[in-house]
mmCIF file of N, CA and C in Angstrom:
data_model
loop_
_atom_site.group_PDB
_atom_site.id
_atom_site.type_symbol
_atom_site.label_atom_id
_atom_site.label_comp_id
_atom_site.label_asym_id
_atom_site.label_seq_id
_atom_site.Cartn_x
_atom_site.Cartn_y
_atom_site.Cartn_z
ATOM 1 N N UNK A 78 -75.366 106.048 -47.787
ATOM 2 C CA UNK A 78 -76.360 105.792 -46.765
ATOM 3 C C UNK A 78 -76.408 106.892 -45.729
ATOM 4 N N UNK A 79 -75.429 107.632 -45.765
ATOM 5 C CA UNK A 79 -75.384 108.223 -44.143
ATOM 6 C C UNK A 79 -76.185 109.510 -45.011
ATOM 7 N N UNK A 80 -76.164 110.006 -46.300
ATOM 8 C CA UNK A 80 -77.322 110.981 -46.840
ATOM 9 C C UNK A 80 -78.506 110.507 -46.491
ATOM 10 N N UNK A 81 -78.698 109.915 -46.510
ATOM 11 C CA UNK A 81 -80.131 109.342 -46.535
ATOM 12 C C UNK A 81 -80.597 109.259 -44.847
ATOM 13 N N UNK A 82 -79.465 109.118 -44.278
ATOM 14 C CA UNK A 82 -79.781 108.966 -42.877
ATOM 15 C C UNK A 82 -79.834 110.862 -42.606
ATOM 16 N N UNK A 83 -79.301 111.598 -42.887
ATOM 17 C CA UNK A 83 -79.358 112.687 -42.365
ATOM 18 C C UNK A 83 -80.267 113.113 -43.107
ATOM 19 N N UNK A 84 -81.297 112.834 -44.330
ATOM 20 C CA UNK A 84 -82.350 113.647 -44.744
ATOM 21 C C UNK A 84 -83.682 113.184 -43.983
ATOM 22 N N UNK A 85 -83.819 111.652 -43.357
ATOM 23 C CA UNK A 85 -84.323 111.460 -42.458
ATOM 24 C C UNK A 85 -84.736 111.840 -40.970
ATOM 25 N N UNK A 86 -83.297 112.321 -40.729
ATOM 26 C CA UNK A 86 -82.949 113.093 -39.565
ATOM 27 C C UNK A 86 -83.943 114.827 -39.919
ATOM 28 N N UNK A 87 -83.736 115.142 -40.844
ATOM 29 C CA UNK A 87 -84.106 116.692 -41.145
ATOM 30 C C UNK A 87 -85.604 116.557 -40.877
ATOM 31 N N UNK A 88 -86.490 115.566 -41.656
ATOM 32 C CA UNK A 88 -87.822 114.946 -41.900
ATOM 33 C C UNK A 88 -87.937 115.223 -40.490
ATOM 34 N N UNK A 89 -87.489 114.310 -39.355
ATOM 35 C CA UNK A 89 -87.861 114.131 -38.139
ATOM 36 C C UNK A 89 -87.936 115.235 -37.274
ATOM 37 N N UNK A 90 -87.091 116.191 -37.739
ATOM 38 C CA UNK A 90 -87.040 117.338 -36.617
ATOM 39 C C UNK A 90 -88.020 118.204 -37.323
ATOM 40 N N UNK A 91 -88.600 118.074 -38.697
ATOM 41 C CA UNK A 91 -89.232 119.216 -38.983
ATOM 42 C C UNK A 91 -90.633 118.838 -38.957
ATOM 43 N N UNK A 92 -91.166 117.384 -38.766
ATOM 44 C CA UNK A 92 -92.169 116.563 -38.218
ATOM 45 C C UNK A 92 -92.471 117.148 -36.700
ATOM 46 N N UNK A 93 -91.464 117.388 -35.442
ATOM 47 C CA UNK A 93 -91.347 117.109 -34.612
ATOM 48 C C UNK A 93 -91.797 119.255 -34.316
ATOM 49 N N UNK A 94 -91.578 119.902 -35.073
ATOM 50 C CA UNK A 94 -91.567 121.246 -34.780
ATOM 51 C C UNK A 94 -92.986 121.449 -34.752
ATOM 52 N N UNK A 95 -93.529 120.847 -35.464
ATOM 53 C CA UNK A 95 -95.284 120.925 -35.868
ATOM 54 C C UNK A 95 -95.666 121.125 -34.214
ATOM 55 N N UNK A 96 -97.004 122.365 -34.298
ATOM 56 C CA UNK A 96 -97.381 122.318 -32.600
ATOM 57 C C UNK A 96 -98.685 122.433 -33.076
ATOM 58 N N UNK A 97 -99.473 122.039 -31.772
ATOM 59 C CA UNK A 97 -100.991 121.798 -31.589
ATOM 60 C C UNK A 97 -101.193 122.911 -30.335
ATOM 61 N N UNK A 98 -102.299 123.821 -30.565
ATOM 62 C CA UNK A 98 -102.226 124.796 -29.748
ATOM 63 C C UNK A 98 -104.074 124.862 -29.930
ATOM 64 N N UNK A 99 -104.545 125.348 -28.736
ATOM 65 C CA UNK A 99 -105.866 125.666 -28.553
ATOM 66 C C UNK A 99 -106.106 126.505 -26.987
ATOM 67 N N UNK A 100 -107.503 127.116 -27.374
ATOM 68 C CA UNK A 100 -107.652 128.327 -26.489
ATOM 69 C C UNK A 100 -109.404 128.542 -26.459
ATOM 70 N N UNK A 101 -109.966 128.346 -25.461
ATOM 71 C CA UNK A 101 -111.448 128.874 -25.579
ATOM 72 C C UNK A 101 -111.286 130.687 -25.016
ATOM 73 N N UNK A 102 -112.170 131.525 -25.670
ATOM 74 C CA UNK A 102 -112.538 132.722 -25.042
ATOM 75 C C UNK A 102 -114.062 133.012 -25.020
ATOM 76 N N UNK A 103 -114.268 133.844 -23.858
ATOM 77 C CA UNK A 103 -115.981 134.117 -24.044
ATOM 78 C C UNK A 103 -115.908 135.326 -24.530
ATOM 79 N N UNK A 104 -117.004 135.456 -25.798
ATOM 80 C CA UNK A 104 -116.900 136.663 -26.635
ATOM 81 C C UNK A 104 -117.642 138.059 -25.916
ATOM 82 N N UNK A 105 -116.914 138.824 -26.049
ATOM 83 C CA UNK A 105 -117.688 140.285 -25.565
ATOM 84 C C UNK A 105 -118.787 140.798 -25.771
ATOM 85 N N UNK A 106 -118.785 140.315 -27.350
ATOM 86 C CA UNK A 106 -119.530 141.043 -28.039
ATOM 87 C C UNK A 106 -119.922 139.619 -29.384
ATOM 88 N N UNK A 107 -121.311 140.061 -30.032
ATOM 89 C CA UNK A 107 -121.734 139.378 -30.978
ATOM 90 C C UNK A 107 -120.231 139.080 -31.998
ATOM 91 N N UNK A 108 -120.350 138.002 -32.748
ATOM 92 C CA UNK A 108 -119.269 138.034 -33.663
ATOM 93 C C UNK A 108 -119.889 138.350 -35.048
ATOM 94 N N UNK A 109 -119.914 139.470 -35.413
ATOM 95 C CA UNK A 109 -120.542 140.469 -36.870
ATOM 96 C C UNK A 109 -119.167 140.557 -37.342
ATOM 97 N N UNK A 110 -119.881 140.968 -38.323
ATOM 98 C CA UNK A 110 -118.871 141.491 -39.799
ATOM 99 C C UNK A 110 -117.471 142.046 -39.460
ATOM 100 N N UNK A 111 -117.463 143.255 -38.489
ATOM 101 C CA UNK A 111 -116.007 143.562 -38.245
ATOM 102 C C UNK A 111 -114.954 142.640 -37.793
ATOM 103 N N UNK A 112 -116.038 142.186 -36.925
ATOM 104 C CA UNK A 112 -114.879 141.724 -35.881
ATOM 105 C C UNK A 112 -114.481 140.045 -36.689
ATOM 106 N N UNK A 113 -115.525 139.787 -37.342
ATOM 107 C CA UNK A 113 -115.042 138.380 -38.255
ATOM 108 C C UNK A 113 -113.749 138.881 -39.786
ATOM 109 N N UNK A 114 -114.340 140.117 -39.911
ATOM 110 C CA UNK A 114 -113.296 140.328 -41.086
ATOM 111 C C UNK A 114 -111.544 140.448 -40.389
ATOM 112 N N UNK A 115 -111.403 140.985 -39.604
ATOM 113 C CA UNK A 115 -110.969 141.390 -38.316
ATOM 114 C C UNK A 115 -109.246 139.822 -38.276
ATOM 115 N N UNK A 116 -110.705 138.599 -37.888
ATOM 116 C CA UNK A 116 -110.120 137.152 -37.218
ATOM 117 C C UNK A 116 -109.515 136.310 -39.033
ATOM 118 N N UNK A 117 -110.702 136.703 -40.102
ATOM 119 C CA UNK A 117 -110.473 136.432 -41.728
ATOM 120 C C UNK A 117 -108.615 136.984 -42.208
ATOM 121 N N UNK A 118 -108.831 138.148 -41.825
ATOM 122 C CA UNK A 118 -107.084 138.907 -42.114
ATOM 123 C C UNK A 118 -106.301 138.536 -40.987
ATOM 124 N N UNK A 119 -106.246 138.176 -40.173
ATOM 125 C CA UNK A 119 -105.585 137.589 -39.312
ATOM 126 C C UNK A 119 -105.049 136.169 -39.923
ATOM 127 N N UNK A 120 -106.271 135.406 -40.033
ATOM 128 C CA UNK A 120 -106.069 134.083 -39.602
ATOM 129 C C UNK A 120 -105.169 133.654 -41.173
ATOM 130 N N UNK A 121 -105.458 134.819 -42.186
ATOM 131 C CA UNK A 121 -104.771 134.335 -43.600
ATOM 132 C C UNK A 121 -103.171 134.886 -43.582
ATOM 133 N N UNK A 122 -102.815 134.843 -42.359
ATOM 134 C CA UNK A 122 -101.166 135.479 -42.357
ATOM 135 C C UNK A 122 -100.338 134.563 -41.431
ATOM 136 N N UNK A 123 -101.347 133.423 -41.082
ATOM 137 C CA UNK A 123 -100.645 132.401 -40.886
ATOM 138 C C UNK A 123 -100.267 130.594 -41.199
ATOM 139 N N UNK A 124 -99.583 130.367 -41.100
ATOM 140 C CA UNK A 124 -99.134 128.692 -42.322
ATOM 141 C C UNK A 124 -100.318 127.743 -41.341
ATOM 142 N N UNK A 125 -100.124 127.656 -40.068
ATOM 143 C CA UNK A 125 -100.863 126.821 -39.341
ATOM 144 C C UNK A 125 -102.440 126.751 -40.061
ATOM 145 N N UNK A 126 -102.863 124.909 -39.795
ATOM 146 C CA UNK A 126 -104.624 124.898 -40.267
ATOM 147 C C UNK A 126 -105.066 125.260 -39.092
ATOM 148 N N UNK A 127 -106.507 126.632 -38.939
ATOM 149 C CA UNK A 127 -106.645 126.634 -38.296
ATOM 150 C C UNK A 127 -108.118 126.624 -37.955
ATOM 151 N N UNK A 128 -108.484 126.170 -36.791
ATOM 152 C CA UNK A 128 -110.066 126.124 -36.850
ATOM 153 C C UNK A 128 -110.873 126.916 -35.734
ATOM 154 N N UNK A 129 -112.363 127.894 -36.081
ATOM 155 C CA UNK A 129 -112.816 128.227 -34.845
ATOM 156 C C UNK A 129 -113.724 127.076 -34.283
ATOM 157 N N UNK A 130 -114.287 126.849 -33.465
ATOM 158 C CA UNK A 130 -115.227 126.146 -32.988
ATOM 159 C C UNK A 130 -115.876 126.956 -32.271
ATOM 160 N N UNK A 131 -117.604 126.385 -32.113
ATOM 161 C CA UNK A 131 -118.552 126.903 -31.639
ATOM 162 C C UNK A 131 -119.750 126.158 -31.501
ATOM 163 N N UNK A 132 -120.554 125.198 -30.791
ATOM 164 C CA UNK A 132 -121.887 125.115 -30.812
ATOM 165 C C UNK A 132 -121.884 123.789 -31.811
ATOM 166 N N UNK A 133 -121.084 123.569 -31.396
ATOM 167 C CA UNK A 133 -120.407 121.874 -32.345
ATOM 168 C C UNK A 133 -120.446 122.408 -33.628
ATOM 169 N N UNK A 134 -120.427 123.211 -34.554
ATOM 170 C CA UNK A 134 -119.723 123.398 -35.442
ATOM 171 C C UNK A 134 -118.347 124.086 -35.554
ATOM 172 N N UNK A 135 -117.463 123.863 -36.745
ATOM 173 C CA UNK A 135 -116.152 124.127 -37.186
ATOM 174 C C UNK A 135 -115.972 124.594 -38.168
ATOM 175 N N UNK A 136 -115.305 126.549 -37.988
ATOM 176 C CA UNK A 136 -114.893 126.545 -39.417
ATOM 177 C C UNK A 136 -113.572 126.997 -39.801
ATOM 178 N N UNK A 137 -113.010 127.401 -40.717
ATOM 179 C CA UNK A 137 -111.965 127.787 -41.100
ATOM 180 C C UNK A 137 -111.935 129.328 -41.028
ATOM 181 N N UNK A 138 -111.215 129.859 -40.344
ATOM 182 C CA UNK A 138 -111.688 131.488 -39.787
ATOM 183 C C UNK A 138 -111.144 132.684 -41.136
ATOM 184 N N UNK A 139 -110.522 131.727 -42.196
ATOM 185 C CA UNK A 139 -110.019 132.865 -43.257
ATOM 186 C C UNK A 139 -111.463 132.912 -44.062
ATOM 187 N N UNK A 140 -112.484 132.955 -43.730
ATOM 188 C CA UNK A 140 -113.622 133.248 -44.307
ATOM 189 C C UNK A 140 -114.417 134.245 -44.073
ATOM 190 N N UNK A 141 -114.585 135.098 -44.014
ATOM 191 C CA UNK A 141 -116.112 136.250 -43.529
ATOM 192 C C UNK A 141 -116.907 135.403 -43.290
ATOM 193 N N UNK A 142 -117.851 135.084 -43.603
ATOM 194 C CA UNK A 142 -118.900 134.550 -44.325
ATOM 195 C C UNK A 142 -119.131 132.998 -43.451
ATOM 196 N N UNK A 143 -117.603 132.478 -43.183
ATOM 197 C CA UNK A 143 -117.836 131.044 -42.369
ATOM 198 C C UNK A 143 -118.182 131.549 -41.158
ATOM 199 N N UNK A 144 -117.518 132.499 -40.440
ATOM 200 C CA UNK A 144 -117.202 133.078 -39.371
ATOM 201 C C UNK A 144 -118.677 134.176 -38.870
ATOM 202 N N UNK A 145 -118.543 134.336 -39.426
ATOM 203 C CA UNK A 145 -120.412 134.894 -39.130
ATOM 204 C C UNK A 145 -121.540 134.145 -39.305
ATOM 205 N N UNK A 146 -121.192 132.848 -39.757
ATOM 206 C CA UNK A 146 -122.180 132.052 -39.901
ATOM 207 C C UNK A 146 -122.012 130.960 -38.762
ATOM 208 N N UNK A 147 -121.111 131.188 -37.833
ATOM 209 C CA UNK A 147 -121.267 130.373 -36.752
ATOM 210 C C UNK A 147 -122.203 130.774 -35.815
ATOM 211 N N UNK A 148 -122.726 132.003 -35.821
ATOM 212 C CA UNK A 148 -123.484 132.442 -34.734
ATOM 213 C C UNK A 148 -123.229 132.919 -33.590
ATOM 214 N N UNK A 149 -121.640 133.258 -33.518
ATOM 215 C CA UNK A 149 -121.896 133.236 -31.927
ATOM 216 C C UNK A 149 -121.899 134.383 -31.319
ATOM 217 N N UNK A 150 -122.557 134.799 -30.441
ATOM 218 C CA UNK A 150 -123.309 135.457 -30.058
ATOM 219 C C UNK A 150 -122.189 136.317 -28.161
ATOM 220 N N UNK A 151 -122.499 137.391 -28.045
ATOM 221 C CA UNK A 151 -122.205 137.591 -26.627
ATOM 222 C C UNK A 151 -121.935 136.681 -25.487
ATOM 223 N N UNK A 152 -121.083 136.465 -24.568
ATOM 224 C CA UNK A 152 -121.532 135.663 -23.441
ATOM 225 C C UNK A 152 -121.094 133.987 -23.757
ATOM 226 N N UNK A 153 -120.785 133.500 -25.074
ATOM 227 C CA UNK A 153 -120.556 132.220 -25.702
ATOM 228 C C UNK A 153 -119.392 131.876 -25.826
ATOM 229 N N UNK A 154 -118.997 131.080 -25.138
ATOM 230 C CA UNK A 154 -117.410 130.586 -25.580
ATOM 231 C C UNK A 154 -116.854 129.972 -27.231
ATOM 232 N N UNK A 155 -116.151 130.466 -27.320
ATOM 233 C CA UNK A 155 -115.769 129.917 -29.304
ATOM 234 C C UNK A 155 -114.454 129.652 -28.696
ATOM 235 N N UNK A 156 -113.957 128.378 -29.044
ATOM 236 C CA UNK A 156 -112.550 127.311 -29.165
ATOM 237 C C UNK A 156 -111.447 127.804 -30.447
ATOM 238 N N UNK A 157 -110.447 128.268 -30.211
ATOM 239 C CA UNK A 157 -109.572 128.566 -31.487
ATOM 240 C C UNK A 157 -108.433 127.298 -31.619
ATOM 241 N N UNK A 158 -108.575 126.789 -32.558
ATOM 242 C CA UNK A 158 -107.301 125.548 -32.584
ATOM 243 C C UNK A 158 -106.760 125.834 -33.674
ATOM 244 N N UNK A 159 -105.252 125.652 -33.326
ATOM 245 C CA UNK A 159 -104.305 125.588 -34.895
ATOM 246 C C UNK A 159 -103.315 124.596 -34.824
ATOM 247 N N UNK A 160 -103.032 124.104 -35.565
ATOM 248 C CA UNK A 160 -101.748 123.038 -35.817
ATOM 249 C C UNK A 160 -100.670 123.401 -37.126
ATOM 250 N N UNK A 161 -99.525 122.985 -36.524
ATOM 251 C CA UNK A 161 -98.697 123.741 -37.535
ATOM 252 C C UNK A 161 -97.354 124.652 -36.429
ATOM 253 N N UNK A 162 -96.383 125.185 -37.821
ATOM 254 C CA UNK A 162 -95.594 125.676 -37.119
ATOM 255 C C UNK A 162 -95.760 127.060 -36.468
ATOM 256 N N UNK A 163 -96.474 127.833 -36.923
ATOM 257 C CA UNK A 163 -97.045 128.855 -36.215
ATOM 258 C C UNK A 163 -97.959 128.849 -35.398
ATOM 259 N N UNK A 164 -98.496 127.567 -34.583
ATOM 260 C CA UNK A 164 -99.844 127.487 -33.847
ATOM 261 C C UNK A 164 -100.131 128.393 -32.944
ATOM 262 N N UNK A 165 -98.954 128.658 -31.682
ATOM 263 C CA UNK A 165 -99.515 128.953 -30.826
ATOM 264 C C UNK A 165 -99.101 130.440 -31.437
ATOM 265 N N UNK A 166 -98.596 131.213 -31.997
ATOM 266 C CA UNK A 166 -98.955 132.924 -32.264
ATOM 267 C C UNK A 166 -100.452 132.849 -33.464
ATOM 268 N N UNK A 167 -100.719 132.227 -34.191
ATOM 269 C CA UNK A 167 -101.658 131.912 -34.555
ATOM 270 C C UNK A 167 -102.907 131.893 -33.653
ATOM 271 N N UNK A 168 -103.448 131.339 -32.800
ATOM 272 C CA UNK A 168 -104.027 131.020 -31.476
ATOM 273 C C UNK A 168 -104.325 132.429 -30.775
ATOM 274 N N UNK A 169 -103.158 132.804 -30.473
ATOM 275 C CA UNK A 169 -102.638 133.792 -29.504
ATOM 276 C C UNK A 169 -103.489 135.202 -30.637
ATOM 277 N N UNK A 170 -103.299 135.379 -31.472
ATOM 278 C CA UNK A 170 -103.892 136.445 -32.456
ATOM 279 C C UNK A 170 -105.295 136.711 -32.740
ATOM 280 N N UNK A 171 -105.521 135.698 -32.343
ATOM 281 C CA UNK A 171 -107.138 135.049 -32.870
ATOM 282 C C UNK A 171 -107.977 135.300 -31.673
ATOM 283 N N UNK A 172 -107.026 134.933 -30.750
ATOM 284 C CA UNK A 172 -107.985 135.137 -29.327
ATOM 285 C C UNK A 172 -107.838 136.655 -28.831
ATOM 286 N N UNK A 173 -107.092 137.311 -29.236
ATOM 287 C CA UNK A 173 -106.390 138.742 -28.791
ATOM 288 C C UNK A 173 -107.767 139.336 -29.774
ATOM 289 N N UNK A 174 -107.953 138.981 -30.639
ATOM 290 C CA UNK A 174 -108.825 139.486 -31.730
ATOM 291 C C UNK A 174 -110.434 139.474 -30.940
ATOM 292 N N UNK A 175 -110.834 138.052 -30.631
ATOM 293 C CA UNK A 175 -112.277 137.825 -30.384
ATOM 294 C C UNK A 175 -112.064 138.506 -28.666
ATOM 295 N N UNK A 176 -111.082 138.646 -27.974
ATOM 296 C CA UNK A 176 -111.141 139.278 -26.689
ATOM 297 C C UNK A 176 -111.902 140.354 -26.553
ATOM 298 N N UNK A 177 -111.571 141.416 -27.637
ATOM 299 C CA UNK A 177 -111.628 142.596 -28.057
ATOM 300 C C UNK A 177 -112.532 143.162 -28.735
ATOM 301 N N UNK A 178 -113.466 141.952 -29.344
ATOM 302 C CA UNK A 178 -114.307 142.362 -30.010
ATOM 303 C C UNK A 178 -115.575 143.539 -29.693
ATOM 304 N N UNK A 179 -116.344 144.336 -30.840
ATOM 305 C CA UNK A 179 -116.489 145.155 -30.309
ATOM 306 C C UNK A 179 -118.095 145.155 -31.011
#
């Protein structure tokens, strides 16, 4: 029993590591092709799910193609959320990325 109690124990702490992280930025610049391929190679080097938001839609930012199809435009705030054990450098990458955009 006491195995069973300590694989429970492991479950719980590795349940418990999981983080929820989010960040709005206002974009500099249109979000085109570079700067989405840019947030696409980024966002696929990390374990966390992660999502952009924009204009009430949501997409999954390891996409080109999702990510330019949100529209967003100069001047527009886009929401980065990730959950998972990498959230907040996940987050933190994403927004360092759309800060910068060019």
């Amino acid at each position: 029993m006491s195995t069973s109690s300590d694989h429970t124990t492991t479950s719980a702490t590795t349940v418990t590591t999981t983080a929820k992280h989010e960040t709005a930025v206002v974009l500099p610049a249109n979000l085109h092709a570079r700067p989405a391929g840019q947030l696409a190679r980024a966002a696929a080097g990390f374990t966390s799910a992660i999502r952009l938001e924009y204009a009430d839609r949501t997409v999954n930012p390891t996409g080109v193609l999702a990510v330019m199809g949100l529209g967003a435009t100069a001047g527009s705030t886009v929401t980065v959320r990730a959950e998972g054990h990498d959230a907040e450098q996940a987050v933190t990458a994403l927004v360092q990325i759309l800060a910068t955009a060019e």
